[in-house]
CSV table of C-alpha atoms in Angstrom, one decimal:
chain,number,residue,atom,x,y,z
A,1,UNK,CA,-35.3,-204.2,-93.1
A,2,UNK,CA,-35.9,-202.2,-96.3
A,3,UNK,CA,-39.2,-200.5,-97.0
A,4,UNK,CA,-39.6,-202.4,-99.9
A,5,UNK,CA,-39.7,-206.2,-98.0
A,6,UNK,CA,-41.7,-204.8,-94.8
A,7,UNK,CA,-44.2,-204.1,-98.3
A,8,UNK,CA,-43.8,-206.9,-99.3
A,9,UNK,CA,-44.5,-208.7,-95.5
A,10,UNK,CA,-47.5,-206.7,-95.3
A,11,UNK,CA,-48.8,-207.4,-98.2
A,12,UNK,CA,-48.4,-211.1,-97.7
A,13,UNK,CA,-50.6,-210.9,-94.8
A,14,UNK,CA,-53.4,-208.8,-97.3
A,15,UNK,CA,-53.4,-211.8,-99.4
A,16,UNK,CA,-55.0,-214.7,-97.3
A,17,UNK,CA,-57.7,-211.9,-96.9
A,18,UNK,CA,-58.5,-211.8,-100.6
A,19,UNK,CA,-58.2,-215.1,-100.7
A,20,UNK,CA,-60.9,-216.1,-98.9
A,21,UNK,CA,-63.3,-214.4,-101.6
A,22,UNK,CA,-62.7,-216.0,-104.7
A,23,UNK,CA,-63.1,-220.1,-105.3
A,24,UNK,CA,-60.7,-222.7,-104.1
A,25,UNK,CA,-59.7,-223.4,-108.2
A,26,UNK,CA,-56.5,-222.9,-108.8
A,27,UNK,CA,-56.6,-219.2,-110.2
A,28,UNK,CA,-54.7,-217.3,-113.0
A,29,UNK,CA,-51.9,-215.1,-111.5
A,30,UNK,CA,-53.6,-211.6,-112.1
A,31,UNK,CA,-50.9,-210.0,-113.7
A,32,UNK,CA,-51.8,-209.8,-117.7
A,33,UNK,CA,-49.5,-210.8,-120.1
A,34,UNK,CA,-50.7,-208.5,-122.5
A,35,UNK,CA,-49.7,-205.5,-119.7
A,36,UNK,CA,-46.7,-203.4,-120.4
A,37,UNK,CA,-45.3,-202.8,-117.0
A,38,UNK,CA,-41.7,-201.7,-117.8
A,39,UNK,CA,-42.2,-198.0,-116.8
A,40,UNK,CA,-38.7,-197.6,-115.8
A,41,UNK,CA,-39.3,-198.6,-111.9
A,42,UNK,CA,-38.5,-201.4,-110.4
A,43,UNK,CA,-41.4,-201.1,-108.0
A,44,UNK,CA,-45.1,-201.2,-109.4
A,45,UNK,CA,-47.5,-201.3,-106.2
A,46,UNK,CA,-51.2,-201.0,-106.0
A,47,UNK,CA,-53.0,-200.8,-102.3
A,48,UNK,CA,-57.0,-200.7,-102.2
A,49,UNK,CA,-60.2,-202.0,-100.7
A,50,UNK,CA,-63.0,-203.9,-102.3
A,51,UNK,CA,-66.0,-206.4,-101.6
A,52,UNK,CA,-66.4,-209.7,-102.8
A,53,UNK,CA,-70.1,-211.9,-103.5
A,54,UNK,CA,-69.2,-215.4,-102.9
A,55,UNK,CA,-70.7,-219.2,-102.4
A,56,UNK,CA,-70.4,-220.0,-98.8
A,57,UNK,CA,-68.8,-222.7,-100.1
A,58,UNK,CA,-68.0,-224.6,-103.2
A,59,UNK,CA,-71.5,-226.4,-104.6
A,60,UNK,CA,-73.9,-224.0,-101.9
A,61,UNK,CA,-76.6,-222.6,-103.0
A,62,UNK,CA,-76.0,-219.5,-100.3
A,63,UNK,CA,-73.8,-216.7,-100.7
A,64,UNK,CA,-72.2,-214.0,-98.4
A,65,UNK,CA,-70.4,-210.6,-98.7
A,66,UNK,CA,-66.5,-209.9,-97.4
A,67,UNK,CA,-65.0,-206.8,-97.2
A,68,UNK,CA,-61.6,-207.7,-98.8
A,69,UNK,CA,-58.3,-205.5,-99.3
A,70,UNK,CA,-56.7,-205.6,-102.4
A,71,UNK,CA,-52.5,-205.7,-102.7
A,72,UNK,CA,-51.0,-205.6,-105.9
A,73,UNK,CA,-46.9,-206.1,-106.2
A,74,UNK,CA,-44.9,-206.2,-109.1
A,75,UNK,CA,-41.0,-205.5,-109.3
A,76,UNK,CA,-39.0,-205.6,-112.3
A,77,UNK,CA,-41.6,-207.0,-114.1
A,78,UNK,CA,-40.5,-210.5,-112.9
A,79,UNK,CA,-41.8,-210.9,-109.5
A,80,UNK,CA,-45.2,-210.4,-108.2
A,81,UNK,CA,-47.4,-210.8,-105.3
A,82,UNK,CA,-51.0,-210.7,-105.9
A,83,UNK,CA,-54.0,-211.9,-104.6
A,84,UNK,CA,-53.7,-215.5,-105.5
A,85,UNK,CA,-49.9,-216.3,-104.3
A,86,UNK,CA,-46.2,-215.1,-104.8
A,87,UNK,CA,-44.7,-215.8,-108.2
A,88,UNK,CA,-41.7,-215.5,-110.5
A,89,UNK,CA,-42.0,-215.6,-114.0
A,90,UNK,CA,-40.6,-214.5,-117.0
A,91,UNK,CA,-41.6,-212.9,-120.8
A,92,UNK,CA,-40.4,-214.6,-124.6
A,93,UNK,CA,-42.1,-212.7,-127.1
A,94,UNK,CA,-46.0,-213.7,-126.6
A,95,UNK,CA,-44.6,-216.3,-124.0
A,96,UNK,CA,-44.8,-216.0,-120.1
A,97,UNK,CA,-43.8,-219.0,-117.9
A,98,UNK,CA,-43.4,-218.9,-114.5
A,99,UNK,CA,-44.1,-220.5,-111.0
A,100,UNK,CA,-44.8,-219.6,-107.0
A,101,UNK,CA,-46.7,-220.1,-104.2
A,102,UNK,CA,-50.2,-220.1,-103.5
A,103,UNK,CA,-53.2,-220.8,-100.7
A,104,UNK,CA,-56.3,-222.4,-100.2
A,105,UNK,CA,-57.8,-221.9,-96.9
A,106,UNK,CA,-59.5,-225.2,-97.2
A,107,UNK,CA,-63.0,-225.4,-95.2
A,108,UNK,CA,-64.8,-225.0,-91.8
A,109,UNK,CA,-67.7,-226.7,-90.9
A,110,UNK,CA,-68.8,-223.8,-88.6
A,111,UNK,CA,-67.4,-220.7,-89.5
A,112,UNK,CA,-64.5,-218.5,-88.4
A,113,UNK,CA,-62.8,-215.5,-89.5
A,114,UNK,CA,-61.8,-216.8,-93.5
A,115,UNK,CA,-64.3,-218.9,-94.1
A,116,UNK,CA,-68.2,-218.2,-93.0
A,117,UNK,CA,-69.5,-222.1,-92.9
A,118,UNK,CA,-72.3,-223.6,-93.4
A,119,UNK,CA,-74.4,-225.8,-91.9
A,120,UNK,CA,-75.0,-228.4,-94.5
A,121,UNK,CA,-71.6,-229.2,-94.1
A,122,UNK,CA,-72.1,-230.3,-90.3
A,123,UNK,CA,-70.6,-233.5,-89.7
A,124,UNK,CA,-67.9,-233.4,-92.5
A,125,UNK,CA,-65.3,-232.2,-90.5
A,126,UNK,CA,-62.5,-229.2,-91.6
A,127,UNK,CA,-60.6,-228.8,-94.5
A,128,UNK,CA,-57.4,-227.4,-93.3
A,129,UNK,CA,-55.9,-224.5,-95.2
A,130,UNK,CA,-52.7,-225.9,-97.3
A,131,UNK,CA,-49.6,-223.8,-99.5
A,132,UNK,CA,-49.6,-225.0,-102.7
A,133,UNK,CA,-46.8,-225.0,-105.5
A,134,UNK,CA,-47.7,-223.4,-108.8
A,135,UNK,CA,-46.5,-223.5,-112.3
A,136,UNK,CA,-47.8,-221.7,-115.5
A,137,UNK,CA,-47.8,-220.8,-118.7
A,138,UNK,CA,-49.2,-218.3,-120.8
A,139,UNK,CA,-48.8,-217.4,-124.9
A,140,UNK,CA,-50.5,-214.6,-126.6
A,141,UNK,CA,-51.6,-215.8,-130.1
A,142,UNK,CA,-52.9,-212.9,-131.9
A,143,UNK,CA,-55.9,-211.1,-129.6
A,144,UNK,CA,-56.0,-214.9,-127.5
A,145,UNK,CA,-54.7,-215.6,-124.6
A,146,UNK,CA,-54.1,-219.3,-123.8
A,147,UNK,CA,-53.5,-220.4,-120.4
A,148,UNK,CA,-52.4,-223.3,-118.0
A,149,UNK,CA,-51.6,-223.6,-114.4
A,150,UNK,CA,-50.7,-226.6,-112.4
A,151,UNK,CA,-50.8,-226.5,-108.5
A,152,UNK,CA,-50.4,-229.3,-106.1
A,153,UNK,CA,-51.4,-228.5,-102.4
A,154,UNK,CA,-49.2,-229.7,-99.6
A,155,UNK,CA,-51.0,-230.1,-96.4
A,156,UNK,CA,-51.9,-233.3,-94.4
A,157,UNK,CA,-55.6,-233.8,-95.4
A,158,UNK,CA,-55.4,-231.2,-98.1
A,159,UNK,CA,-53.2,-232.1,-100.9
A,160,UNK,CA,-54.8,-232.4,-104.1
A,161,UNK,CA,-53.6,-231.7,-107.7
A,162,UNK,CA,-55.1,-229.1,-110.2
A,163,UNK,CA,-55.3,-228.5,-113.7
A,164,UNK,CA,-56.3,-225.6,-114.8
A,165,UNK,CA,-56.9,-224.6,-118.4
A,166,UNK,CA,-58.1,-221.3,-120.1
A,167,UNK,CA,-58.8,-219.3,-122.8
A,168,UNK,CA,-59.3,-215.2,-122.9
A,169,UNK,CA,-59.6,-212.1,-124.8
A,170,UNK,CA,-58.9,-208.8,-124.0
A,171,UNK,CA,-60.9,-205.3,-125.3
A,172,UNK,CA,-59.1,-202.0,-124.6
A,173,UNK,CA,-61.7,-199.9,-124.9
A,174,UNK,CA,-60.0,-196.6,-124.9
A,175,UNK,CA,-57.4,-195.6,-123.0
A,176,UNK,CA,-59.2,-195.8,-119.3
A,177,UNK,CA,-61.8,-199.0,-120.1
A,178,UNK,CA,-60.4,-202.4,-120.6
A,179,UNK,CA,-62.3,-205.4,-120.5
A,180,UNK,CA,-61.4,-209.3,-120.3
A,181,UNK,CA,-63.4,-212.3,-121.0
A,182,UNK,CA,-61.9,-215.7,-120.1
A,183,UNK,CA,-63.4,-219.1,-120.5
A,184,UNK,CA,-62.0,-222.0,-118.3
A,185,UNK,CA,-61.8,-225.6,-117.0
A,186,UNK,CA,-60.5,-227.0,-114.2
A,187,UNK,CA,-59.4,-230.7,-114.3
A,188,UNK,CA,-58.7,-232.2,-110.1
A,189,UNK,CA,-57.4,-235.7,-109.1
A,190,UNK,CA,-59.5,-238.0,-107.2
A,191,UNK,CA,-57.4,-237.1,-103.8
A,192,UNK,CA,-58.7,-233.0,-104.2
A,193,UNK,CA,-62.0,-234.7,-105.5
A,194,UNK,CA,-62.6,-236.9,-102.2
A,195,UNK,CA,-61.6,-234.1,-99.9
A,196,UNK,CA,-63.8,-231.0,-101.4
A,197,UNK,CA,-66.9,-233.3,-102.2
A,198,UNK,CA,-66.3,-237.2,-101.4
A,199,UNK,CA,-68.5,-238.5,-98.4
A,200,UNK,CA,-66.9,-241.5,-96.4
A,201,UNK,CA,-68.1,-243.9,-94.0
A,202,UNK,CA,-67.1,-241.5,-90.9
A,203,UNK,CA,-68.3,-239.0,-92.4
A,204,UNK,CA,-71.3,-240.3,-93.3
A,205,UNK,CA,-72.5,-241.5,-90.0
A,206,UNK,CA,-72.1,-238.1,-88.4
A,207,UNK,CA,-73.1,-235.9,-91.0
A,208,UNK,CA,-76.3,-238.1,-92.8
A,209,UNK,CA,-75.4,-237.8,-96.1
A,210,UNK,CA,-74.7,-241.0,-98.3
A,211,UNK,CA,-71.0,-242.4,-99.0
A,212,UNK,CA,-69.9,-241.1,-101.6
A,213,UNK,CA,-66.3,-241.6,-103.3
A,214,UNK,CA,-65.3,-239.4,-106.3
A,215,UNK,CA,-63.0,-240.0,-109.4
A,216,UNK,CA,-60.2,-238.2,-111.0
A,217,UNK,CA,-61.9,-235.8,-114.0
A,218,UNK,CA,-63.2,-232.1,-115.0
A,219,UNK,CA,-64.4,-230.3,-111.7
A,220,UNK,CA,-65.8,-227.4,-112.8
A,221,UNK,CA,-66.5,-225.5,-116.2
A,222,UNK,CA,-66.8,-221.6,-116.2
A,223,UNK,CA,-66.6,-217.8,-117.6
A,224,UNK,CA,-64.8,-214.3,-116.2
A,225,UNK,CA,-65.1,-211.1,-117.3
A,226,UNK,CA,-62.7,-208.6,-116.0
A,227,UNK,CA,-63.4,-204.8,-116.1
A,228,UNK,CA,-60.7,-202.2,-115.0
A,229,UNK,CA,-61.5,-198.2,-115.5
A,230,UNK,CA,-58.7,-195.6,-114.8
A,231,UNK,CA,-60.5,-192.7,-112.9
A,232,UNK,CA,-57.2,-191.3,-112.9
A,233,UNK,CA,-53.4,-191.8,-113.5
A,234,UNK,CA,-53.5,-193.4,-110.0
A,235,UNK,CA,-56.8,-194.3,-109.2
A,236,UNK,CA,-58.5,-197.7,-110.7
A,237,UNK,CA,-61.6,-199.1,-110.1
A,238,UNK,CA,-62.5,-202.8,-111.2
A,239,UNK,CA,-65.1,-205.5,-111.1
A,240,UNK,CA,-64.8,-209.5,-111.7
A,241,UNK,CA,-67.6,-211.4,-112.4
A,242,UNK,CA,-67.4,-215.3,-112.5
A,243,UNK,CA,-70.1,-218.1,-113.3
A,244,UNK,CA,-68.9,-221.9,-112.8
A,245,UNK,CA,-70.5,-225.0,-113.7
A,246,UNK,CA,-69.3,-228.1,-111.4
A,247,UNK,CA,-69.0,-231.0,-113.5
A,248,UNK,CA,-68.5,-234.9,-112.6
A,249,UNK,CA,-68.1,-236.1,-109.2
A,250,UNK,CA,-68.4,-232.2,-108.1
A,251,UNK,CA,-71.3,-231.9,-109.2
A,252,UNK,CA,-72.6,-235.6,-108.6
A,253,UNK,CA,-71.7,-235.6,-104.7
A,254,UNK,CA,-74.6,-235.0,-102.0
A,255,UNK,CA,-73.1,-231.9,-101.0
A,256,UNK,CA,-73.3,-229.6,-104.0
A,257,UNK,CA,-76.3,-228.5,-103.9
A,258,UNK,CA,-76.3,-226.0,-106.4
A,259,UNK,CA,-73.9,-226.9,-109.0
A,260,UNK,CA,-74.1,-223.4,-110.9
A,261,UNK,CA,-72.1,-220.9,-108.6
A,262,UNK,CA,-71.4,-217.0,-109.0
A,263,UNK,CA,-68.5,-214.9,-107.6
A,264,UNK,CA,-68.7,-210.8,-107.9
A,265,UNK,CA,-65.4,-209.2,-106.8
A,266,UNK,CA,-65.2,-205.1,-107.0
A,267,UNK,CA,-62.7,-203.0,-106.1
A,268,UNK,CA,-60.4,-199.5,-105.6
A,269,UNK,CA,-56.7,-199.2,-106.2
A,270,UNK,CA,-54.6,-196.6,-106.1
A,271,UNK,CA,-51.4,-197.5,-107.6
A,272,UNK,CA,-47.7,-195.4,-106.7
């Protein structure tokens, strides 16, 4: 096996780890369209450490800290793993298409190494993680960046469908500061809908919530800003802060209590 796929095995196993620290929307593959990343390598990786501020769950209104490693892969500028799936993709002009792989751990009622509970979801039952399929789109149009990504999850009593749409602007600073602003909205079906926030009548009895069934519609509502400094032609330090508003049956079901929710994600890289 070639250094470069025991990387890439490695780094697959780095992922489900970050993961677990940002929300269960589907998410923007991280690598920028606007980045110019044909350097004349094939291989662009960035290894580093971080800690992430997170809901302990999607609609909580209580938060906990995980140390998270980051794992950046790019090769040829066509392939990349990053901390939201495996994808392929491909650049036309302001144009980048593409599709992949991705995860959601799902959710624990109690707790466990990815996912730290909680106990208002007692009597619910586990969400069990799922792969999900992934395709998107982006297109530069002048300083904007317009984006969509579609992901359907595959797992037995986690399959849903999401739609996710966004729009974002990039400021480069100077040559070390660059910052990113993104405003977004994630559409779900009702089968993702019922699963992260429906109540039925099983349910119901053990947990002592109300039934509750959910429709198709907007899930959530929200705003990134993405900060990267160079401390050095290697080093890079970043933070990511996000603020979603559940919307519809989100934020209608018994179980969100807070439908306002906040995600802080900082990190180190070094990148060879």
């Amino acid at each position: 096996m070639t250094v470069q796929a025991k990387l890439l095995l490695a780094a697959s196993a780095s992922v489900v780890f970050l993961a677990a620290a940002v929300s269960p929307a589907a998410a923007q593959p991280m690598n920028d369209p606007f980045a110019t990343r044909r350097t004349g390598k094939d291989w662009a990786v960035t290894l580093g450490v971080g800690g992430a501020l997170t809901p302990t769950y999607e609609g909580s209104d209580t938060y906990t800290v995980i140390p998270v490693p980051l794992v950046n892969v790019v090769w040829r500028d066509m392939v990349a793993l990053d901390p939201f799936g495996l994808n392929a993709y491909w650049r036309f002009d302001g144009l980048q298409v593409g599709g992949g792989l991705t995860f959601n751990l799902g959710r624990t009622q109690s707790g466990g190494l990815f996912s730290p509970g909680n106990w208002r979801l007692n009597g619910l039952g586990d969400i069990p993680a799922a792969l999900g399929v992934r395709g998107f789109a982006n297109y530069k149009l002048g300083p904007v960046m317009l984006g969509s990504t579609l992901t359907k999850f595959l797992a037995e009593g986690n399959s849903g469908l999401l739609l996710d749409a966004s729009l974002a602007v990039p400021w480069r600073i100077d040559d070390r500061l660059t910052v990113m602003g993104r405003v977004f909205a994630t559409w779900a079906d009702a089968t993702y809908m019922q699963t992260y926030f429906g109540v039925n009548a099983l349910q119901s009895i053990n947990s002592g919530y109300a039934p509750f069934a959910t429709t198709s519609g907007i899930k959530n509502v929200g705003l990134e800003v993405r900060a990267s400094y160079r401390l050095s032609p290697s080093w890079m330090v970043s933070a990511n802060a996000r603020v979603s508003q559940l919307a519809g049956s989100a934020a209608d079901s018994p179980i969100s209590v807070s439908d306002t929710g906040f995600t802080l994600l900082t990190t180190i890289g070094y990148r060879f």
